[in-house]
Coordinates of C-alpha atoms and ligand atoms in Angstrom, one line a residue:
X20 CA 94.8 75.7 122.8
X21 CA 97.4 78.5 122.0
X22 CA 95.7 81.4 120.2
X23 CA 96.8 84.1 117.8
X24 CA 94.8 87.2 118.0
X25 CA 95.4 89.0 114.7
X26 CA 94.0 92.8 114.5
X27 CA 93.5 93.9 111.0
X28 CA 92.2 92.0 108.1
X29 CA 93.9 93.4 105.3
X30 CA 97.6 92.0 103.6
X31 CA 99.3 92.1 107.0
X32 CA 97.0 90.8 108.8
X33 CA 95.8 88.0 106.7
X34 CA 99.6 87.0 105.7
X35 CA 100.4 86.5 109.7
X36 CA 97.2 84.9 110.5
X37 CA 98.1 82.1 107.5
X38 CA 101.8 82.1 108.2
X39 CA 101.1 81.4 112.3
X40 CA 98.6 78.3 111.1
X41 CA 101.1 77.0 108.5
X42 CA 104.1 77.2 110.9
X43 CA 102.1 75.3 114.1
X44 CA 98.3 74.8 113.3
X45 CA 97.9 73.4 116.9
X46 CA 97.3 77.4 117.4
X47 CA 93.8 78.9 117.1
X48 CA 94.2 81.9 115.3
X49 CA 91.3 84.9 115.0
X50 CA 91.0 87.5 112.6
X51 CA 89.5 91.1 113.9
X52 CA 89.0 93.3 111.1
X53 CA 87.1 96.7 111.7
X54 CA 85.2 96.4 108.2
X55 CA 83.5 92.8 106.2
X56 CA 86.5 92.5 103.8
X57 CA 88.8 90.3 104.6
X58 CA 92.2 90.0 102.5
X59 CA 90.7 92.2 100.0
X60 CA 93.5 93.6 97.3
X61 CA 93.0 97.2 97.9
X62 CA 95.6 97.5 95.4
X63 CA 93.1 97.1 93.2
X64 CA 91.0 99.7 93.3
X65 CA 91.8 101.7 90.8
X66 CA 91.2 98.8 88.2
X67 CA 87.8 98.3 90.0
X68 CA 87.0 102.2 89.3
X69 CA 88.2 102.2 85.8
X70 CA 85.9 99.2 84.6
X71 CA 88.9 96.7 84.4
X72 CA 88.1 94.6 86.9
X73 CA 84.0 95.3 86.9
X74 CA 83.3 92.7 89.8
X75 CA 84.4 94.0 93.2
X76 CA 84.1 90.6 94.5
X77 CA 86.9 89.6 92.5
X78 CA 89.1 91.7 94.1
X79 CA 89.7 89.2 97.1
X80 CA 93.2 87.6 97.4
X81 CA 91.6 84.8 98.8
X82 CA 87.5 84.6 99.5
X83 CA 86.4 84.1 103.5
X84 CA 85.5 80.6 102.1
X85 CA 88.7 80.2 101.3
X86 CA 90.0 81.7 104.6
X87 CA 87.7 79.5 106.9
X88 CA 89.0 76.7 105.3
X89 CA 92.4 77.5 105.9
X90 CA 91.4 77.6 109.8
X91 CA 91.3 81.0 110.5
X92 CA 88.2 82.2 112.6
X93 CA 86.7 85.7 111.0
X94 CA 85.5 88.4 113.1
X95 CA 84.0 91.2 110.6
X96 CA 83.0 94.5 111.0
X97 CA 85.1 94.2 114.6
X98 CA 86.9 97.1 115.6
X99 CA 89.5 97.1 118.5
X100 CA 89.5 99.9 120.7
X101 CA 91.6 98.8 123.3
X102 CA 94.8 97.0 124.2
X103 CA 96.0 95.8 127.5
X104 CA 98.8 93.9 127.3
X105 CA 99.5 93.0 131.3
X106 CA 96.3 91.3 131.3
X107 CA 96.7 90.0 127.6
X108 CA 93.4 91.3 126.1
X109 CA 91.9 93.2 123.8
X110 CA 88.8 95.3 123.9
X111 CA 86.6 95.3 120.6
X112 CA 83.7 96.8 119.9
X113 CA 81.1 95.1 117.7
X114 CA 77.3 95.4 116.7
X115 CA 77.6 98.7 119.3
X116 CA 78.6 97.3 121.8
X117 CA 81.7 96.3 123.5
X118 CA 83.5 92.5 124.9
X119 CA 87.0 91.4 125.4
X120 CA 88.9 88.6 123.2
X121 CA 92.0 87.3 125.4
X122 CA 95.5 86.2 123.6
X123 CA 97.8 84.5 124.5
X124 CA 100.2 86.3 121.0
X125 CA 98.6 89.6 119.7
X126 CA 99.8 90.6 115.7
X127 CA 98.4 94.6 115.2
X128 CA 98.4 94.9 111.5
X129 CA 95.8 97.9 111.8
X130 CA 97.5 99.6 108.4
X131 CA 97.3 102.8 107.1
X132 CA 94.4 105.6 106.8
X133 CA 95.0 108.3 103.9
X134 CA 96.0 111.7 104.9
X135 CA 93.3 114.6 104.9
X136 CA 95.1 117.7 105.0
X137 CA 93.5 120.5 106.9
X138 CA 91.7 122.9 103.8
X139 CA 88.8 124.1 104.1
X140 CA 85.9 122.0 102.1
X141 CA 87.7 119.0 102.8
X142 CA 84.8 117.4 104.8
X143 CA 82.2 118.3 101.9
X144 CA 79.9 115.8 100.0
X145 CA 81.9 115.0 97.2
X146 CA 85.4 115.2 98.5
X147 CA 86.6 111.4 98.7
X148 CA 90.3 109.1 99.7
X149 CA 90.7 106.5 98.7
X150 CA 92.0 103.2 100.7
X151 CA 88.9 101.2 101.7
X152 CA 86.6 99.2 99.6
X153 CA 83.7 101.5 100.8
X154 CA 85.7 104.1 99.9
X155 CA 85.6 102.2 96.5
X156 CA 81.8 101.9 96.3
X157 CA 81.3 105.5 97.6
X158 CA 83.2 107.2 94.4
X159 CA 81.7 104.2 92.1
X160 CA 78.6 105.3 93.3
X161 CA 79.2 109.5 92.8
X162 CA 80.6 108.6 89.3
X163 CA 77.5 107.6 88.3
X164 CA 76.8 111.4 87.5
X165 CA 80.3 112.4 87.3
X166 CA 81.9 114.4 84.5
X167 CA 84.6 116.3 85.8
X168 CA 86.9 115.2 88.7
X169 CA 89.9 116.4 90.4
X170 CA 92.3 114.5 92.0
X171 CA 94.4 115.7 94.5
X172 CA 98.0 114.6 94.5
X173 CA 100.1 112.9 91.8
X174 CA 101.6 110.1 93.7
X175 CA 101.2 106.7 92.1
X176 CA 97.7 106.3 93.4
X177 CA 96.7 109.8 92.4
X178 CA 98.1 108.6 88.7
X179 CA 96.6 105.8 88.7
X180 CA 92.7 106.8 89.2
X181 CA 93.4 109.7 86.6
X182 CA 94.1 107.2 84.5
X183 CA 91.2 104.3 86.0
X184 CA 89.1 107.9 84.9
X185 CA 90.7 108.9 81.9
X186 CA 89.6 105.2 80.5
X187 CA 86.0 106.0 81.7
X188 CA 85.9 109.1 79.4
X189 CA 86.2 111.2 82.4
X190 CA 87.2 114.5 82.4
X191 CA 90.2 114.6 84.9
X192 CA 92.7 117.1 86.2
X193 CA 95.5 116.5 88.7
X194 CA 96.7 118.9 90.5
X195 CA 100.1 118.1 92.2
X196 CA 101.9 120.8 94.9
X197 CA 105.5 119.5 94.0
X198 CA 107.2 120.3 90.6
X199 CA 106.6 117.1 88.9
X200 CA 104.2 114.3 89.4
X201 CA 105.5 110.6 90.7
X202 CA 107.9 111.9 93.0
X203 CA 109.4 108.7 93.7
X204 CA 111.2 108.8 90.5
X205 CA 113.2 111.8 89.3
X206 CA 111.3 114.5 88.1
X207 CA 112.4 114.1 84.7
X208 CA 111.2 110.4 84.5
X209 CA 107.8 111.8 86.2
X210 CA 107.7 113.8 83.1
X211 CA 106.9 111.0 80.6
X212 CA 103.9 109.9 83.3
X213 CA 102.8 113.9 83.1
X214 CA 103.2 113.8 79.2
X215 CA 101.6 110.4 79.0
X216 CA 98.5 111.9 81.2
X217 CA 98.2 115.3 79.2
X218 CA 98.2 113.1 76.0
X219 CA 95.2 111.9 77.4
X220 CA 93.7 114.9 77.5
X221 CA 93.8 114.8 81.6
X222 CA 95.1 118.3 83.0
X223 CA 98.0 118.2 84.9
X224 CA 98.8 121.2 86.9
X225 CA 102.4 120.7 89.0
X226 CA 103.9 123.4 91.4
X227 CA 100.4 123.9 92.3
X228 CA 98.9 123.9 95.8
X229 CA 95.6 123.6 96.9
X230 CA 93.8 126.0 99.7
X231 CA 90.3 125.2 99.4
X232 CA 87.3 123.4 98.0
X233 CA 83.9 125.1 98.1
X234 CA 80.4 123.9 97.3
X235 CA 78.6 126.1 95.0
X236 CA 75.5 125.7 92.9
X237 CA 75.6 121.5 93.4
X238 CA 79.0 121.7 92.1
X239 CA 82.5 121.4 93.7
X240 CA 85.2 124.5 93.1
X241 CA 89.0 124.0 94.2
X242 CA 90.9 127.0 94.8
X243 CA 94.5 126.8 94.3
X244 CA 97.2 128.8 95.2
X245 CA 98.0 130.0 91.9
X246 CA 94.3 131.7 91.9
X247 CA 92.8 128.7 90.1
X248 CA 89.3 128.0 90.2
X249 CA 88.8 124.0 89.1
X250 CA 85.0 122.9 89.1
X251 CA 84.6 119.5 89.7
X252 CA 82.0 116.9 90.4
X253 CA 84.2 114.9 92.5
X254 CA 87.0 115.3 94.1
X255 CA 89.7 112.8 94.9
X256 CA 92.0 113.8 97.7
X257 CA 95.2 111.1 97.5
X258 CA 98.0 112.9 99.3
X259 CA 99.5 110.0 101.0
X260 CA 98.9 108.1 103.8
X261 CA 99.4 107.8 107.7
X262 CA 100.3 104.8 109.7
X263 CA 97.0 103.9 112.1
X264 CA 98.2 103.6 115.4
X265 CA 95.4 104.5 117.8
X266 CA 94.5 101.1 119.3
X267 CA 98.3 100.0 119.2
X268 CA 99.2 103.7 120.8
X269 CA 96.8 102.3 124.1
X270 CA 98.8 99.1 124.8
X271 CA 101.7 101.4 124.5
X272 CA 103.3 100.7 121.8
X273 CA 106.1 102.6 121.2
X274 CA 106.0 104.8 117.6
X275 CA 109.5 106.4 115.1
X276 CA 109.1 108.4 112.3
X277 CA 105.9 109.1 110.8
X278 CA 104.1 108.1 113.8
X279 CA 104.7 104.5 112.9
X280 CA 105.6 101.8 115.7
X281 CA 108.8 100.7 116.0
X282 CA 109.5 97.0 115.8
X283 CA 112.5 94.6 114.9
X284 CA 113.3 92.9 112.3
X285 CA 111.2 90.3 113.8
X286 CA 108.5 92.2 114.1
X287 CA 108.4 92.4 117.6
X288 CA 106.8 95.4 119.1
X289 CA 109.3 95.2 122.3
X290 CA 106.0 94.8 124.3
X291 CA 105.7 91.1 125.4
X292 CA 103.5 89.4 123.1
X293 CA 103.0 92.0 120.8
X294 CA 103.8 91.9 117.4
X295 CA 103.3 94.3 114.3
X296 CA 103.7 94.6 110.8
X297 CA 102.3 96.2 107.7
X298 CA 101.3 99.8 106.8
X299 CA 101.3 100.5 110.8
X300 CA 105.0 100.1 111.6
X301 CA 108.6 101.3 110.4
X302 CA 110.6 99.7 107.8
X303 CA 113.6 98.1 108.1
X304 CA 115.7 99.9 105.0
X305 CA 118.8 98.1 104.4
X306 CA 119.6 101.0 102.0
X307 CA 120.6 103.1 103.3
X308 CA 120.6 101.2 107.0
X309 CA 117.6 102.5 108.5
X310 CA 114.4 102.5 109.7
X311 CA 111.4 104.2 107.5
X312 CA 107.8 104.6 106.6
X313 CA 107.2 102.8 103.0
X314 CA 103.9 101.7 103.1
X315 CA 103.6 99.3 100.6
X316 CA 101.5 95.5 99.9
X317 CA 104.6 93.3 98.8
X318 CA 106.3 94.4 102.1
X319 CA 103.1 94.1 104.5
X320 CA 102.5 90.5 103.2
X321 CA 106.4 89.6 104.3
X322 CA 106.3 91.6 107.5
X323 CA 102.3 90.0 108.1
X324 CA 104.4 86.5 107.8
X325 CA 107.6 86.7 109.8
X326 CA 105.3 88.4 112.2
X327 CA 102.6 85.5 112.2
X328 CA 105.4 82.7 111.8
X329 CA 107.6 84.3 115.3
X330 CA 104.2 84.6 117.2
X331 CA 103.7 81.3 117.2
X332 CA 107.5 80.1 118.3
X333 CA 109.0 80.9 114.6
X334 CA 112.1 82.7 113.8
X335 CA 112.0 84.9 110.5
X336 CA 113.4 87.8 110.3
X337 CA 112.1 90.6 108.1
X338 CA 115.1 91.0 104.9
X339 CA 113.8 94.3 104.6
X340 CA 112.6 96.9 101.5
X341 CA 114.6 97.8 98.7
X342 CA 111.5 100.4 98.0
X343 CA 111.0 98.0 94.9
X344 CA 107.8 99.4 93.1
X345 CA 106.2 99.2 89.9
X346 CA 103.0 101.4 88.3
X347 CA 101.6 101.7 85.0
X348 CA 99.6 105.0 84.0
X349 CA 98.0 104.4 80.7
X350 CA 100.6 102.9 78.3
X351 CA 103.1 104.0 80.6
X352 CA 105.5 101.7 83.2
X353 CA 107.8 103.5 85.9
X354 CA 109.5 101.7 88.3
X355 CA 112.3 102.2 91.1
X356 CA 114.5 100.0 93.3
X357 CA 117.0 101.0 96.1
X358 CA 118.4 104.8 96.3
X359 CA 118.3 107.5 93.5
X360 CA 121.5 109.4 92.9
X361 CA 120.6 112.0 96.0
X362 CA 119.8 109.8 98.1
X363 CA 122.9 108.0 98.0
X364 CA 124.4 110.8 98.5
X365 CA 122.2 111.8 101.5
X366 CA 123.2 108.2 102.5
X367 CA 127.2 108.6 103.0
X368 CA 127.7 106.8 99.4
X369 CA 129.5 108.3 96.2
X370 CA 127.0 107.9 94.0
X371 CA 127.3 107.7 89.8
X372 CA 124.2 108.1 87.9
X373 CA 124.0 107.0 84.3
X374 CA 121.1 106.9 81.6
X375 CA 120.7 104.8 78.4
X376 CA 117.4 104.6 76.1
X377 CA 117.4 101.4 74.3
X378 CA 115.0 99.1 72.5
X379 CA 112.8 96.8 75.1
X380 CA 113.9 94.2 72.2
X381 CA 115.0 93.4 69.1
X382 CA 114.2 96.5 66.8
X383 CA 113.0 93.7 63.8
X384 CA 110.5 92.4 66.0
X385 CA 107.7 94.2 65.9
X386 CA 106.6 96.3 69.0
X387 CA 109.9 97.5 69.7
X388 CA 109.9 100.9 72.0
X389 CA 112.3 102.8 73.5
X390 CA 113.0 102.1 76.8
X391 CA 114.9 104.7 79.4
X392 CA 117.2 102.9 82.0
X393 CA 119.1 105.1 84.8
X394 CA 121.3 103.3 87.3
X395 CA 123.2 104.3 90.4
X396 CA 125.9 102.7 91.8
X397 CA 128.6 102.8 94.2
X398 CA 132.1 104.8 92.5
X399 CA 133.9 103.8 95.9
X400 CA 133.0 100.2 95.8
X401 CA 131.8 99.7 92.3
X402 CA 128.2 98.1 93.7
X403 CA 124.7 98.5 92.3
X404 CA 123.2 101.4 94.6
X405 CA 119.8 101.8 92.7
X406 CA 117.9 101.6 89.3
X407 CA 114.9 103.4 87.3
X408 CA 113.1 102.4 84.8
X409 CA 110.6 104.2 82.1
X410 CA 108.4 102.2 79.4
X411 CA 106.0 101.4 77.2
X412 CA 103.6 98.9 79.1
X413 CA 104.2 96.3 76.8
X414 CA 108.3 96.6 77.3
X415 CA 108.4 94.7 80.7
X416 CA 109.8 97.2 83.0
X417 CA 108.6 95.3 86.0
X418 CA 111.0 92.1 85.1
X419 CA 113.6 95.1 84.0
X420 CA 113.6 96.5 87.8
X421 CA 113.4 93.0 89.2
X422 CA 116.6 92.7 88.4
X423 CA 118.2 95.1 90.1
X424 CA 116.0 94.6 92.7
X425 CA 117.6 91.2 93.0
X426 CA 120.7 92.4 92.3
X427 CA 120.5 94.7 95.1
X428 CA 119.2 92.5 97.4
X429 CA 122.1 90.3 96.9
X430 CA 124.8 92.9 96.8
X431 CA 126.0 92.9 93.3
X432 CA 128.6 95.2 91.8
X433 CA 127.4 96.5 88.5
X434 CA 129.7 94.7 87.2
X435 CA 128.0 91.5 88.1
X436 CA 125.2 92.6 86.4
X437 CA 126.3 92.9 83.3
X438 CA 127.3 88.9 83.7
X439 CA 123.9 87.7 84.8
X440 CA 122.9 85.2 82.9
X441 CA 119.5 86.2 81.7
X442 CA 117.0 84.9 78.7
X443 CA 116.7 85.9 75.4
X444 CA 114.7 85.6 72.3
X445 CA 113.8 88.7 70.0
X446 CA 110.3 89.4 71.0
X447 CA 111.9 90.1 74.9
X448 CA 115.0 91.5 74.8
X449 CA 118.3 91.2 72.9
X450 CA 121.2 89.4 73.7
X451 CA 122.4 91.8 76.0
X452 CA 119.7 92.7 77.9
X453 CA 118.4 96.1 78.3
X454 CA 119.4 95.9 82.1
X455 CA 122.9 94.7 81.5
X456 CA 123.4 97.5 78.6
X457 CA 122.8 100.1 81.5
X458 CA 125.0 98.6 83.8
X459 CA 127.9 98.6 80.8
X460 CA 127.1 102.1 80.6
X461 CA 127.6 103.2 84.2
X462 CA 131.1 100.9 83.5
X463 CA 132.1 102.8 80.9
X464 CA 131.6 106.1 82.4
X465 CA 133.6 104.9 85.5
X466 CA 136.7 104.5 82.7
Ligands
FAD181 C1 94.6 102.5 95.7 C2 95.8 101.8 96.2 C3 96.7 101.2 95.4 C4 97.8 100.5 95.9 N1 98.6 99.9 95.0 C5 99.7 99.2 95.4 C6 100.6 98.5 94.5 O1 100.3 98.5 93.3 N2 101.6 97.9 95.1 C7 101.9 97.9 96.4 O2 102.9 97.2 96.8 N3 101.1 98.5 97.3 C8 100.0 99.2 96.8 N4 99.2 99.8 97.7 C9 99.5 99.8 99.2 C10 98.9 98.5 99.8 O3 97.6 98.4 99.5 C11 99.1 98.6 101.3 O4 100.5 98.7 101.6 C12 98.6 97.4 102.0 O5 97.2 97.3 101.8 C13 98.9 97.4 103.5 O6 98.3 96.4 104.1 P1 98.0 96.4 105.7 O7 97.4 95.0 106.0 O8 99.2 96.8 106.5 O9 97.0 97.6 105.9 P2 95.6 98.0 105.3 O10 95.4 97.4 103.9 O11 95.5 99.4 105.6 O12 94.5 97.2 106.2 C14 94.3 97.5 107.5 C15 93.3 96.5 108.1 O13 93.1 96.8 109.5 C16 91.7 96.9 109.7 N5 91.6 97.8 110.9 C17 92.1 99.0 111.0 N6 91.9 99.5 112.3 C18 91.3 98.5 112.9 C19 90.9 98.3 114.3 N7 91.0 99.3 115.2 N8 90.3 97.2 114.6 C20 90.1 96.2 113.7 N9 90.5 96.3 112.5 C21 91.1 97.4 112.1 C22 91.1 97.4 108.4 O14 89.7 97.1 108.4 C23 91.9 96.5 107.5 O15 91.4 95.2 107.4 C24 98.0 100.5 97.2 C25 97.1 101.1 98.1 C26 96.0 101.7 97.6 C27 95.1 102.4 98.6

């Protein structure tokens, strides 16, 4: 029998181990994963933390019931240290000690580990990432007797646990080396997640770097450049994350940018045999037309399948990421797709950037709120380039951004999407939607 080796438990990993059994189950297909949850939403961890979601278990995609059943063999708490791909085999070590699993197909979805930059104080008690669930139970654990905690970086994981701790009655302050938190938007959109946090009553210091964090009397002190002194009982360090390459890095697998690996749009390694996909590997980017690190779940659990599905004698290829992304931080939505106005620009395109604030829906309905809609497109060519979008929660900016996502995706002037036949009734939207209103706009402005 044919078998799948997959490395890595986690969206990749699971998605290519599922894909590879749907597409041909005559394959045997294992699952190595170097910790005991498989296909656990990590995703989810800040709703875990803030009391949302109180039962860790129920944080699992699927349970390793569930998983079993679908004919995947499990190997938990089963790191691999070692790849050799003439002889086809892997080296893993387990309960201490260390054995080979053969493959005849080999998927290395090993993801990503957070970055800890090098400050002093960053390996003291107290100081925490987070990506793992036992990174999870470790801070849910320390906030036990937690009052005050700092968070490190304002990127949306860094906003999101200053809000999963604002809603535990926390007392939380960010502190964020660039000018404006959420720098995936433009720094004026970050602004209403800043003003949305300080109207919290969560200190948010921007332009601010950190140098150090030092232990004194049981308490945790981080010194920032500014000649800031924050005390803190915690500490929450969330300054991005790194693709985790070691093991693939010994079968030779080739890396890009980032330190990522490099792999088609197949998600072939280039390496017989070898595939990889997820938070380990580049990108494809069909804006602008390149390769890139964007770690991110929806893309792992389409590169895990195309990856999966080719092992196994499939042929998927990867459509790529639009950089499509969505957070909430209290009772406010922010949410990007494709390039911002500089980066088209940085891109070769000749970009036009235009903003409208309009109702979510019908103002006579109650619950109305203003929402702000900034689009780029293409003067040259006259097609959608990219879109923002900043809410209230309630206004639906994830359906607003989904389609110009979709629009993107399928190459759509602006134009076009102002004749997209989308739903209306007055609680949603109006009869032109909010989305097409913004694409009128950028219209108008082109004359
Ligand atoms: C707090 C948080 C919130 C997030 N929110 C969102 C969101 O809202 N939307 C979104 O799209 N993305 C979000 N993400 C990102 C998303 O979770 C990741 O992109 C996704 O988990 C990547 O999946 P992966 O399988 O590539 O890697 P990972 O999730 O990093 O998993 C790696 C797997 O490999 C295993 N492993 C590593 N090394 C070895 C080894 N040597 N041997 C065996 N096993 C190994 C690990 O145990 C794990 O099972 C969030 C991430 C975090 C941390």
């Amino acid at each position: 029998v044919p078998h799948l080796l997959v490395i890595g438990g986690s969206d990749a990993g699971i998605a290519g181990a599922l894909a590879a059994r749907h597409h041909d189950p005559s394959w045997d297909v294992t699952v190595a994963l170097a910790d005991r949850y498989p296909n656990f939403s990590i995703c989810g961890l800040p709703f875990y933390l803030s009391g949302e979601t109180p039962n860790w278990r129920d944080l699992a995609h699927r349970s390793a019931a569930d998983l079993t059943e679908a004919g995947l063999h499990l190997a938990l708490e089963t790191t691999a240290v070692d790849l050799d791909p003439p002889n086809r085999h892997v080296t893993v070590a387990q309960d201490g000690r260390c054995h080979e699993l053969v493959y005849d197909e080999v998927l290395v979805a090993t993801g990503a580990k957070p970055v800890r930059p090098p400050l002093p104080g960053i390996d003291l008690d107290g100081v925490h990432t987070m990506h793992t669930m036992a990174d999870a139970f470790a801070v849910h654990e320390r906030l036990r007797d937690a009052r005050h905690v700092v968070i490190v970086g304002a990127g949306y994981i860094g906003c999101e646990l200053a809000d999963a701790f604002t809603r535990r009655h926390l007392d939380v302050s960010v502190i964020e080396a660039l000018p404006e938190v959420l720098s995936t938007v433009d720094n004026d959109l970050g602004r209403h997640v800043r003003d949305e946090l300080t109207g919290h009553g969560v200190r948010v210091l921007v332009d601010t770097a950190v140098t150090g964090i030092r232990s004194r009397e049981r308490r945790l002190h981080v010194s920032t450049g500014s000649g800031l002194d924050v005390a803190a009982d915690l500490v929450i360090v969330a300054v991005g994350v790194s693709p985790n390459t070691a093991f693939g890095r010994r079968g030779g697998l080739a890396t890009g940018g980032r330190g990522a690996f490099v792999v088609d749009r197949r998600m072939a390694t280039g390496i017989p045999h070898v595939w990889a996909a997820g938070d380990c590997v580049e990108t494809w980017l069909p804006l602008p037309g390149r390769a890139g690190y964007l770690p991110l779940g929806t893309t792992a659990h389409k590169q895990g399948r195309v990856a999966g599905t080719n092992a196994v004698g499939g042929d998927r290829l990867f459509a790529g990421s639009l950089g499509t992304q969505v957070v909430q931080v209290l009772n406010v939505a922010v949410a990007r797709t494709g390039l911002r106005d500089s980066e088209a620009s940085t891109a070769g395109y000749h970009p036009r950037t235009i903003e409208v604030t309009v109702d979510d829906h019908k103002a006579y309905y109650p619950g109305a709120t203003p929402m702000v809609l900034r689009v780029t497109g293409d003067i040259d060519t006259g097609r959608l380039l990219g879109a923002q979008v900043v809410g209230h929660r309630t206004a639906q900016v994830a359906k607003r951004i989904d389609i110009f996502a979709t629009a993107l995706q399928s190459a759509l002037t602006v134009d076009a999407v102002s004749d997209l036949d989308l739903s209306y009734t007055p609680p949603y939207s109006s009869p032109w939607d909010p989305v097409q209103t913004a694409a009128q706009t950028w219209l108008s402005a082109a004359g």
